[in-house]
Tab-separated table of C-alpha atoms and ligand atoms in Angstrom:
chain	number	residue	atom	x	y	z
A	1	MET	CA	-6.425	17.353	-16.966
A	2	ASP	CA	-9.971	16.681	-16.571
A	3	TYR	CA	-11.433	14.002	-18.145
A	4	VAL	CA	-15.219	14.367	-17.024
A	5	THR	CA	-17.407	15.380	-19.734
A	6	GLY	CA	-20.374	15.723	-17.399
A	7	LEU	CA	-22.897	14.129	-15.296
A	8	ARG	CA	-25.792	11.678	-16.334
A	9	CYS	CA	-28.847	10.370	-14.565
A	10	ARG	CA	-28.656	6.810	-13.182
A	11	GLU	CA	-31.918	5.851	-14.112
A	12	CYS	CA	-33.014	8.035	-17.244
A	13	ALA	CA	-29.557	8.729	-18.662
A	14	ARG	CA	-30.565	12.466	-19.279
A	15	ALA	CA	-27.205	14.407	-19.406
A	16	TYR	CA	-26.334	17.267	-17.097
A	17	PRO	CA	-23.160	19.703	-16.846
A	18	ALA	CA	-20.652	18.911	-13.838
A	19	GLU	CA	-22.178	21.230	-11.778
A	20	ALA	CA	-23.357	20.960	-7.628
A	21	LEU	CA	-26.429	18.717	-9.344
A	22	HIS	CA	-27.166	15.459	-7.349
A	23	VAL	CA	-30.417	14.413	-8.529
A	24	CYS	CA	-32.472	14.097	-12.114
A	25	ASP	CA	-35.028	16.834	-12.469
A	26	PHE	CA	-37.273	14.548	-14.230
A	27	CYS	CA	-36.928	11.415	-12.794
A	28	PHE	CA	-35.673	12.042	-9.239
A	29	GLY	CA	-32.698	9.513	-10.077
A	30	PRO	CA	-29.247	10.122	-8.825
A	31	LEU	CA	-26.959	11.228	-10.797
A	32	GLU	CA	-23.236	10.182	-12.339
A	33	VAL	CA	-20.024	11.655	-13.110
A	34	VAL	CA	-19.083	10.224	-16.890
A	35	TYR	CA	-15.606	9.993	-18.227
A	36	ASP	CA	-14.413	10.019	-21.656
A	37	TYR	CA	-13.390	6.610	-21.646
A	38	GLU	CA	-12.053	6.765	-25.168
A	39	ARG	CA	-9.147	9.548	-24.166
A	40	LEU	CA	-8.299	7.604	-20.683
A	41	ARG	CA	-7.663	4.748	-22.494
A	42	ALA	CA	-5.454	6.257	-24.784
A	43	GLU	CA	-3.858	8.512	-22.727
A	44	LEU	CA	-3.834	6.971	-18.898
A	45	SER	CA	-1.113	4.447	-18.200
A	46	ARG	CA	0.311	2.168	-15.568
A	47	GLU	CA	4.021	3.955	-15.239
A	48	GLN	CA	1.747	7.296	-15.017
A	49	ILE	CA	-0.035	6.375	-12.018
A	50	ALA	CA	3.320	4.443	-10.601
A	51	ALA	CA	4.953	7.899	-10.462
A	52	GLY	CA	2.067	9.674	-9.201
A	53	PRO	CA	1.251	10.710	-5.201
A	54	HIS	CA	1.454	8.122	-2.541
A	55	THR	CA	-2.225	9.257	-1.794
A	56	ILE	CA	-5.563	8.445	-3.845
A	57	TRP	CA	-4.250	11.220	-5.930
A	58	ARG	CA	-2.157	9.250	-7.606
A	59	TYR	CA	-5.789	7.967	-10.122
A	60	ALA	CA	-6.698	11.907	-10.466
A	61	PRO	CA	-7.616	11.129	-14.158
A	62	LEU	CA	-10.194	8.571	-13.114
A	63	LEU	CA	-11.615	10.877	-10.024
A	64	PRO	CA	-14.282	13.826	-10.854
A	65	VAL	CA	-12.230	16.861	-10.272
A	66	ALA	CA	-8.360	17.647	-11.460
A	67	ASP	CA	-6.645	20.493	-9.288
A	68	PRO	CA	-3.353	20.451	-8.999
A	69	VAL	CA	-3.121	20.781	-5.285
A	70	PRO	CA	-6.161	18.897	-4.226
A	71	ILE	CA	-7.543	19.687	-0.386
A	72	ASP	CA	-5.393	16.285	1.111
A	73	LEU	CA	-4.194	15.087	4.202
A	74	GLY	CA	-2.689	11.886	2.521
A	75	ALA	CA	-6.102	9.804	2.305
A	76	GLY	CA	-5.338	6.370	0.956
A	77	PHE	CA	-2.350	4.574	-0.588
A	78	THR	CA	-2.774	1.962	2.557
A	79	PRO	CA	-1.636	-1.213	3.293
A	80	LEU	CA	-3.070	-4.288	1.533
A	81	VAL	CA	-1.649	-7.029	3.969
A	82	ARG	CA	-1.456	-10.620	3.543
A	83	ALA	CA	-3.512	-12.253	6.152
A	84	ASP	CA	-2.407	-15.851	6.550
A	85	ARG	CA	-3.117	-16.150	9.993
A	86	LEU	CA	-6.784	-15.133	9.629
A	87	ALA	CA	-7.298	-17.261	6.130
A	88	ALA	CA	-6.304	-20.246	8.372
A	89	GLU	CA	-8.559	-19.675	11.216
A	90	LEU	CA	-11.313	-19.359	8.443
A	91	GLY	CA	-10.321	-22.175	6.385
A	92	LEU	CA	-9.721	-19.831	3.367
A	93	GLY	CA	-6.532	-19.748	1.480
A	94	GLU	CA	-5.249	-16.514	-0.610
A	95	LEU	CA	-7.122	-13.582	1.853
A	96	TRP	CA	-5.951	-10.239	2.099
A	97	ILE	CA	-6.908	-7.102	4.151
A	98	LYS	CA	-7.187	-3.488	3.164
A	99	ASN	CA	-6.085	-1.768	6.229
A	100	ASP	CA	-8.143	1.489	5.769
A	101	THR	CA	-7.748	2.208	9.019
A	102	VAL	CA	-4.712	4.079	8.904
A	103	ASN	CA	-6.275	6.803	6.846
A	104	PRO	CA	-5.614	10.564	8.129
A	105	SER	CA	-9.047	10.704	10.363
A	106	GLY	CA	-8.797	6.606	10.855
A	107	SER	CA	-11.164	5.841	8.188
A	108	PHE	CA	-12.201	5.374	4.646
A	109	LYS	CA	-14.202	8.341	4.317
A	110	ASP	CA	-11.059	10.392	3.862
A	111	ARG	CA	-11.016	9.135	0.253
A	112	VAL	CA	-14.277	10.411	-0.432
A	113	VAL	CA	-14.417	13.575	1.459
A	114	SER	CA	-10.612	14.730	-0.015
A	115	VAL	CA	-12.408	14.018	-3.914
A	116	ALA	CA	-15.724	16.069	-2.276
A	117	LEU	CA	-14.265	18.871	-1.004
A	118	THR	CA	-11.785	19.706	-3.733
A	119	LYS	CA	-14.766	19.379	-6.048
A	120	ALA	CA	-16.648	21.894	-3.652
A	121	ARG	CA	-14.022	24.421	-3.557
A	122	GLN	CA	-13.486	24.224	-7.254
A	123	LEU	CA	-17.406	25.099	-7.652
A	124	GLY	CA	-16.838	27.918	-5.330
A	125	PHE	CA	-18.443	26.535	-1.898
A	126	LYS	CA	-17.104	28.237	1.273
A	127	VAL	CA	-18.740	26.338	3.457
A	128	ALA	CA	-18.294	22.523	4.066
A	129	ALA	CA	-21.272	20.325	5.541
A	130	CYS	CA	-22.603	16.690	6.368
A	131	ALA	CA	-24.886	14.231	7.643
A	132	SER	CA	-22.673	11.584	9.442
A	133	THR	CA	-22.687	8.652	11.427
A	134	GLY	CA	-19.579	9.794	13.263
A	135	ASN	CA	-16.918	8.906	10.827
A	136	LEU	CA	-18.062	11.478	7.367
A	137	ALA	CA	-18.270	13.968	10.416
A	138	ASN	CA	-14.453	13.191	11.912
A	139	SER	CA	-13.288	13.558	8.057
A	140	VAL	CA	-14.829	16.465	6.864
A	141	ALA	CA	-14.091	18.787	10.082
A	142	ALA	CA	-10.462	17.323	9.322
A	143	HIS	CA	-10.587	18.630	5.372
A	144	ALA	CA	-12.054	21.887	5.842
A	145	ALA	CA	-9.390	22.790	8.821
A	146	ARG	CA	-6.907	21.704	5.929
A	147	ALA	CA	-8.267	23.765	3.130
A	148	GLY	CA	-9.405	26.920	5.841
A	149	MET	CA	-13.035	26.231	5.204
A	150	VAL	CA	-15.608	26.389	7.668
A	151	SER	CA	-17.423	23.271	8.765
A	152	VAL	CA	-20.655	22.320	10.075
A	153	VAL	CA	-21.446	18.665	10.516
A	154	PHE	CA	-24.543	17.089	11.915
A	155	ILE	CA	-24.540	14.113	14.098
A	156	PRO	CA	-26.345	11.519	15.879
A	157	HIS	CA	-26.595	12.800	19.546
A	158	ASP	CA	-25.566	9.076	20.994
A	159	LEU	CA	-22.257	9.023	18.994
A	160	GLU	CA	-19.150	7.306	20.541
A	161	THR	CA	-17.227	9.668	22.476
A	162	ALA	CA	-14.070	9.322	20.821
A	163	LYS	CA	-16.303	10.311	17.284
A	164	VAL	CA	-17.125	13.409	18.921
A	165	VAL	CA	-13.820	14.324	20.248
A	166	THR	CA	-12.133	13.884	16.949
A	167	THR	CA	-14.494	16.064	15.051
A	168	ALA	CA	-14.715	18.860	17.391
A	169	VAL	CA	-11.285	19.047	18.085
A	170	TYR	CA	-10.402	20.848	14.207
A	171	GLY	CA	-12.338	23.765	15.708
A	172	GLY	CA	-15.944	23.576	13.274
A	173	HIS	CA	-19.288	23.381	13.939
A	174	VAL	CA	-20.667	20.123	15.272
A	175	VAL	CA	-24.366	20.334	15.714
A	176	ALA	CA	-25.487	16.937	17.799
A	177	VAL	CA	-29.501	16.167	16.271
A	178	GLU	CA	-31.758	14.421	18.607
A	179	GLY	CA	-32.277	11.766	16.337
A	180	THR	CA	-31.111	8.517	14.564
A	181	TYR	CA	-28.846	8.864	10.927
A	182	ASP	CA	-31.862	8.902	9.198
A	183	ASP	CA	-33.703	12.034	11.034
A	184	VAL	CA	-30.374	13.556	10.728
A	185	ASN	CA	-29.765	12.949	6.888
A	186	ARG	CA	-33.581	13.791	6.348
A	187	LEU	CA	-32.880	17.392	7.981
A	188	CYS	CA	-29.484	17.622	6.087
A	189	ALA	CA	-31.625	17.315	2.744
A	190	GLU	CA	-33.923	19.868	3.628
A	191	LEU	CA	-31.049	22.186	5.004
A	192	ALA	CA	-29.294	21.619	1.618
A	193	SER	CA	-32.236	23.233	-0.446
A	194	ASP	CA	-32.580	26.211	2.066
A	195	ARG	CA	-28.855	26.838	2.257
A	196	PRO	CA	-27.530	26.289	-1.714
A	197	ASP	CA	-24.060	28.003	-0.833
A	198	TRP	CA	-23.164	25.246	1.636
A	199	ALA	CA	-21.428	21.715	0.011
A	200	PHE	CA	-22.879	19.045	1.878
A	201	VAL	CA	-20.511	16.311	0.551
A	202	ASN	CA	-22.852	13.500	0.921
A	203	VAL	CA	-26.172	15.529	-0.171
A	204	ASN	CA	-25.779	18.063	-2.914
A	205	VAL	CA	-21.976	17.175	-4.117
A	206	ARG	CA	-22.675	13.121	-3.258
A	207	THR	CA	-22.322	12.418	-7.151
A	208	TYR	CA	-18.155	13.349	-6.997
A	209	TYR	CA	-17.924	12.211	-2.992
A	210	ALA	CA	-18.994	8.414	-4.188
A	211	GLU	CA	-16.153	8.852	-6.829
A	212	GLY	CA	-13.781	8.558	-4.109
A	213	SER	CA	-14.467	4.821	-3.050
A	214	LYS	CA	-13.482	3.664	-6.586
A	215	THR	CA	-9.892	4.392	-5.107
A	216	LEU	CA	-10.780	1.222	-2.902
A	217	ALA	CA	-10.686	-0.795	-5.995
A	218	PHE	CA	-7.996	0.495	-7.873
A	219	GLU	CA	-5.080	0.341	-4.993
A	220	VAL	CA	-6.007	-2.967	-4.747
A	221	ALA	CA	-5.648	-4.029	-8.223
A	222	GLU	CA	-2.394	-1.939	-8.581
A	223	GLN	CA	-1.205	-3.470	-5.059
A	224	LEU	CA	-2.168	-7.132	-6.693
A	225	GLY	CA	0.470	-6.499	-9.687
A	226	TRP	CA	-2.559	-5.211	-11.901
A	227	GLN	CA	-4.625	-7.815	-11.343
A	228	ALA	CA	-8.310	-8.173	-9.585
A	229	PRO	CA	-9.117	-10.390	-6.779
A	230	ASP	CA	-12.014	-12.515	-7.254
A	231	HIS	CA	-14.000	-12.234	-4.274
A	232	VAL	CA	-14.159	-8.866	-2.276
A	233	VAL	CA	-16.196	-8.234	1.404
A	234	VAL	CA	-17.157	-4.568	1.654
A	235	PRO	CA	-18.946	-3.038	4.532
A	236	VAL	CA	-22.507	-1.304	3.719
A	237	ALA	CA	-24.167	1.640	5.387
A	238	SER	CA	-25.572	3.702	2.466
A	239	GLY	CA	-24.459	1.349	-0.327
A	240	SER	CA	-21.756	3.991	-1.477
A	241	GLN	CA	-18.806	2.403	-1.117
A	242	LEU	CA	-19.940	-1.302	-2.365
A	243	THR	CA	-21.556	0.241	-5.255
A	244	LYS	CA	-18.348	2.078	-6.498
A	245	VAL	CA	-15.763	-0.621	-5.473
A	246	ALA	CA	-17.790	-2.874	-8.175
A	247	LYS	CA	-17.669	0.307	-10.450
A	248	GLY	CA	-14.099	0.620	-9.773
A	249	PHE	CA	-12.762	-2.907	-10.987
A	250	ALA	CA	-14.691	-2.291	-14.164
A	251	GLU	CA	-13.482	1.290	-14.959
A	252	LEU	CA	-10.026	-0.244	-14.854
A	253	HIS	CA	-10.845	-2.790	-17.244
A	254	GLN	CA	-12.393	-0.021	-19.500
A	255	VAL	CA	-9.571	2.089	-19.461
A	256	GLY	CA	-7.244	-0.663	-20.643
A	257	LEU	CA	-5.605	-0.871	-17.044
A	258	LEU	CA	-6.708	-4.194	-16.209
A	259	ASP	CA	-5.982	-6.958	-18.817
A	260	GLU	CA	-8.604	-9.378	-18.517
A	261	GLU	CA	-11.893	-8.463	-17.872
A	262	PRO	CA	-12.542	-8.582	-14.032
A	263	HIS	CA	-15.099	-10.917	-12.876
A	264	VAL	CA	-14.906	-9.741	-8.961
A	265	ARG	CA	-17.614	-11.265	-6.501
A	266	VAL	CA	-18.858	-8.397	-4.382
A	267	SER	CA	-20.151	-9.623	-0.900
A	268	GLY	CA	-21.862	-6.868	1.292
A	269	ALA	CA	-21.062	-6.683	5.317
A	270	GLN	CA	-24.438	-5.446	7.447
A	271	ALA	CA	-24.958	-5.640	11.337
A	272	GLU	CA	-28.180	-7.684	12.305
A	273	GLY	CA	-29.605	-4.470	14.318
A	274	CYS	CA	-29.658	-2.512	10.792
A	275	ALA	CA	-29.417	-4.612	7.703
A	276	PRO	CA	-32.141	-3.464	5.326
A	277	VAL	CA	-29.847	-4.303	2.210
A	278	ALA	CA	-28.528	-7.607	3.621
A	279	ARG	CA	-32.482	-8.516	4.747
A	280	ALA	CA	-33.382	-7.590	1.207
A	281	PHE	CA	-30.979	-10.132	-0.284
A	282	LEU	CA	-31.862	-13.045	2.326
A	283	ASP	CA	-35.667	-12.396	1.518
A	284	GLY	CA	-34.964	-12.306	-2.382
A	285	ALA	CA	-36.549	-9.133	-2.611
A	286	ASP	CA	-36.746	-6.088	-4.881
A	287	ALA	CA	-37.292	-3.426	-2.659
A	288	ILE	CA	-35.200	-2.121	0.569
A	289	ARG	CA	-37.278	-1.924	3.740
A	290	PRO	CA	-36.067	1.040	6.143
A	291	VAL	CA	-35.107	-0.288	9.275
A	292	ARG	CA	-34.945	1.694	12.703
A	293	PRO	CA	-31.125	0.847	13.855
A	294	ALA	CA	-29.915	-0.531	16.950
A	295	THR	CA	-26.242	-1.744	16.635
A	296	ILE	CA	-23.309	-1.018	17.938
A	297	ALA	CA	-22.121	-0.887	14.833
A	298	LYS	CA	-22.864	3.056	14.711
A	299	SER	CA	-20.836	4.012	11.555
A	300	LEU	CA	-23.053	1.767	9.454
A	301	ALA	CA	-26.329	2.232	10.995
A	302	ILE	CA	-28.240	4.071	8.360
A	303	GLY	CA	-31.863	2.539	8.315
A	304	ASN	CA	-32.812	4.187	4.832
A	305	PRO	CA	-29.791	3.692	2.551
A	306	ALA	CA	-29.480	6.378	-0.313
A	307	ASP	CA	-27.615	3.922	-2.613
A	308	GLY	CA	-29.284	0.345	-0.828
A	309	TRP	CA	-30.680	-0.869	-4.042
A	310	TYR	CA	-27.663	-0.165	-6.379
A	311	ALA	CA	-25.636	-1.910	-3.871
A	312	LEU	CA	-28.156	-4.944	-3.990
A	313	GLN	CA	-27.816	-5.235	-7.679
A	314	ALA	CA	-24.340	-5.043	-7.804
A	315	VAL	CA	-23.866	-8.135	-5.300
A	316	ARG	CA	-26.651	-10.376	-6.891
A	317	ARG	CA	-25.152	-9.393	-10.510
A	318	SER	CA	-21.762	-10.413	-9.446
A	319	GLY	CA	-22.305	-13.321	-7.991
A	320	GLY	CA	-21.876	-12.512	-4.486
A	321	ALA	CA	-23.930	-12.197	-1.086
A	322	LEU	CA	-24.711	-9.967	1.971
A	323	ALA	CA	-25.033	-11.185	5.566
A	324	ALA	CA	-26.085	-9.397	8.863
A	325	VAL	CA	-24.352	-10.327	11.972
A	326	SER	CA	-25.037	-10.267	15.603
A	327	ASP	CA	-22.892	-7.392	18.421
A	328	ASP	CA	-21.546	-10.460	19.420
A	329	GLU	CA	-20.085	-11.475	16.262
A	330	ILE	CA	-18.910	-8.126	15.641
A	331	VAL	CA	-17.080	-7.841	19.102
A	332	GLU	CA	-15.606	-11.520	17.867
A	333	GLY	CA	-14.677	-10.652	14.302
A	334	ILE	CA	-12.808	-7.116	16.026
A	335	LYS	CA	-10.936	-9.514	18.482
A	336	LEU	CA	-10.185	-12.202	15.612
A	337	LEU	CA	-8.595	-9.490	13.282
A	338	ALA	CA	-6.334	-8.156	16.097
A	339	ARG	CA	-5.244	-11.320	17.512
A	340	THR	CA	-4.617	-12.820	14.329
A	341	GLU	CA	-3.396	-9.671	12.307
A	342	GLY	CA	-2.401	-7.348	14.618
A	343	ILE	CA	-4.957	-5.302	13.075
A	344	PHE	CA	-7.236	-3.082	15.268
A	345	ALA	CA	-10.815	-2.292	13.626
A	346	GLU	CA	-13.735	-0.487	14.682
A	347	THR	CA	-17.251	-2.017	14.921
A	348	ALA	CA	-17.822	-1.679	11.122
A	349	GLY	CA	-14.700	-3.654	10.568
A	350	GLY	CA	-16.136	-6.350	13.391
A	351	VAL	CA	-18.974	-6.760	10.998
A	352	THR	CA	-16.613	-6.908	7.604
A	353	ILE	CA	-14.996	-9.953	9.591
A	354	ALA	CA	-17.632	-11.623	11.094
A	355	THR	CA	-19.353	-11.423	7.913
A	356	LEU	CA	-16.410	-12.821	6.187
A	357	ALA	CA	-16.227	-15.707	8.976
A	358	ARG	CA	-20.091	-16.447	7.919
A	359	LEU	CA	-19.822	-16.447	4.505
A	360	ALA	CA	-16.639	-18.387	4.726
A	361	ALA	CA	-18.614	-21.177	6.681
A	362	GLN	CA	-21.334	-21.227	4.253
A	363	GLY	CA	-18.852	-21.801	1.429
A	364	VAL	CA	-19.857	-18.740	-0.099
A	365	VAL	CA	-16.319	-17.170	0.085
A	366	ARG	CA	-13.760	-20.038	-0.807
A	367	ALA	CA	-10.504	-21.170	-0.031
A	368	ASP	CA	-10.299	-21.340	-3.997
A	369	GLU	CA	-10.507	-17.611	-4.503
A	370	ARG	CA	-8.179	-14.580	-3.534
A	371	VAL	CA	-10.469	-12.496	-1.731
A	372	VAL	CA	-9.936	-9.034	-0.013
A	373	ALA	CA	-11.787	-7.776	3.139
A	374	TYR	CA	-12.219	-4.029	3.553
A	375	VAL	CA	-11.566	-2.904	7.292
A	376	THR	CA	-12.336	0.624	6.605
A	377	GLY	CA	-12.095	2.454	10.108
A	378	HIS	CA	-9.628	2.481	13.362
A	379	GLY	CA	-10.330	0.688	16.633
A	380	LEU	CA	-9.778	3.631	18.863
A	381	LYS	CA	-12.824	5.252	17.439
A	382	THR	CA	-15.448	2.850	18.939
A	383	VAL	CA	-13.345	1.462	22.320
A	384	GLU	CA	-16.563	1.611	23.822
A	385	ALA	CA	-17.695	-1.840	22.055
A	386	LEU	CA	-15.183	-3.938	23.704
A	387	ALA	CA	-16.059	-2.745	27.132
A	388	GLY	CA	-15.434	-5.393	29.732
A	389	THR	CA	-14.285	-8.209	27.148
A	390	VAL	CA	-10.879	-7.244	26.944
A	391	GLY	CA	-8.095	-6.146	29.713
A	392	PRO	CA	-5.226	-6.691	31.906
A	393	SER	CA	-4.103	-10.625	32.209
A	394	ALA	CA	-3.561	-9.886	35.751
A	395	THR	CA	-3.218	-6.983	38.169
A	396	ILE	CA	-0.459	-7.671	40.673
A	397	ALA	CA	1.697	-6.063	43.400
A	398	PRO	CA	5.459	-5.006	41.858
A	399	THR	CA	7.004	-8.437	43.281
A	400	LEU	CA	8.596	-11.669	41.789
A	401	GLU	CA	6.207	-13.583	44.409
A	402	ALA	CA	3.023	-11.846	43.135
A	403	PHE	CA	4.426	-12.543	39.918
A	404	ALA	CA	4.893	-16.109	40.215
A	405	SER	CA	1.326	-16.582	42.110
A	406	ALA	CA	-0.393	-15.496	38.835
A	407	VAL	CA	0.921	-18.785	37.762
A	408	GLU	CA	-1.803	-18.919	35.002
A	409	LEU	CA	0.237	-16.807	33.027
A	410	GLU	CA	3.030	-19.188	32.799
A	411	SER	CA	1.523	-21.594	30.633
A	412	GLY	CA	0.314	-19.235	27.892
A	413	LEU	CA	3.894	-17.453	27.946
A	414	GLY	CA	6.055	-19.760	26.604
A	415	HIS	CA	9.720	-19.625	27.062
A	416	ARG	CA	12.714	-18.745	24.984
A	417	SER	CA	14.757	-22.006	23.280
B	501	PLP	C1	-19.295	5.278	5.959
B	501	PLP	C2	-18.085	3.965	6.229
B	501	PLP	C3	-18.669	2.556	5.857
B	501	PLP	C4	-19.810	2.549	4.564
B	501	PLP	O1	-19.885	3.569	3.912
B	501	PLP	P1	-21.396	3.842	2.389
B	501	PLP	O2	-20.767	4.250	1.487
B	501	PLP	O3	-22.516	4.488	3.306
B	501	PLP	O4	-21.946	2.302	2.237
B	501	PLP	C5	-18.099	1.939	6.000
B	501	PLP	N1	-17.020	1.483	7.116
B	501	PLP	C6	-16.971	2.772	7.730
B	501	PLP	C7	-15.869	2.616	9.000
B	501	PLP	C8	-17.343	4.102	7.581
B	501	PLP	O5	-17.721	5.085	8.124
B	502	ZN	ZN1	-33.884	11.108	-14.419
């Protein structure tokens, strides 16, 4: 059963039908899905959700498409891990990691793609397309394969090898574009009007795609026993995920699933080499100034973020902050999370952890807060980032003597007692 009543312009509030529309004809504002919150409040219960599948689809009534058999590889329902060892290193109290590295294609993008393609199929599309910084391409190719749809994904030509291989393996079309993500995105915007029969998940069906990110908030609240955290740290590329995480917590209260009105401080994480939203925050500016990306955090390398302004507003409204961290801090962040919690994240996860560390040191994220950090992609996607910084402790001949002479090992190993 579908609770969607239509679409609405985020700027001028003009109403539209729930079709493949994404911008307002009158003011060019982005469109947003509207739900019947009254009916949801009356009909949706925690018990009903608890009885649902162990995927994002347990929240189907709060998603923009109803389908008894969604296009589903099992996205979502990822672990929320208490991170005491990391918290101790950062001087924090109650810290949790939302481990979205374990999604089917290794990133949070499976949440948004599962929703977008299910809606696209319902609207009659047969071709799935996207402009991607890498992870979106992985996920679209995988979900399209699952659904028997044709996929055509567009990526910048200089992506990490793993991201290209793990996209191409699904047998769709991978088009490497000589340019940055922003060039890829502009091309796809032109293509989308040229080929209205293709579903570009983050262009003409973006309105639906974006809603998938709300499940990052829904799951955290449910995993905390239907409570909201005090502070979340979210990576920012286009700004869609951050905006929708903020919306997700508010929506749960709106439909009566959270008793108390949540006051979640939302902080955003960007890489110094591509930090248009963090820059605007730190400069106290209103407009987002586009940048040309130069960072190892390629999955976040969007120089002209579509939802940047909305993300900035969401951060300011919530009393959160944004930070921009260096490539060295990103690598340190990846290693710190791996060393303390046994979770291997890609560069975007390094950005989140480095930002968490920075904001904790500044006293913005506080020890008296219940904090959740969103770690959104798997480390095997970006092993290049660690080249030369981790490796064997020693390389030895296969003899006891050789091992014994690698004595510096001994001190760190400890002994059974
Ligand atoms: C795409 C992506 C993000 C951010 O997504 P936006 O919604 O565009 O801000 C975060 N982490 C990873 C790993 C991603 O691939
Ligand atoms: Zn409008």
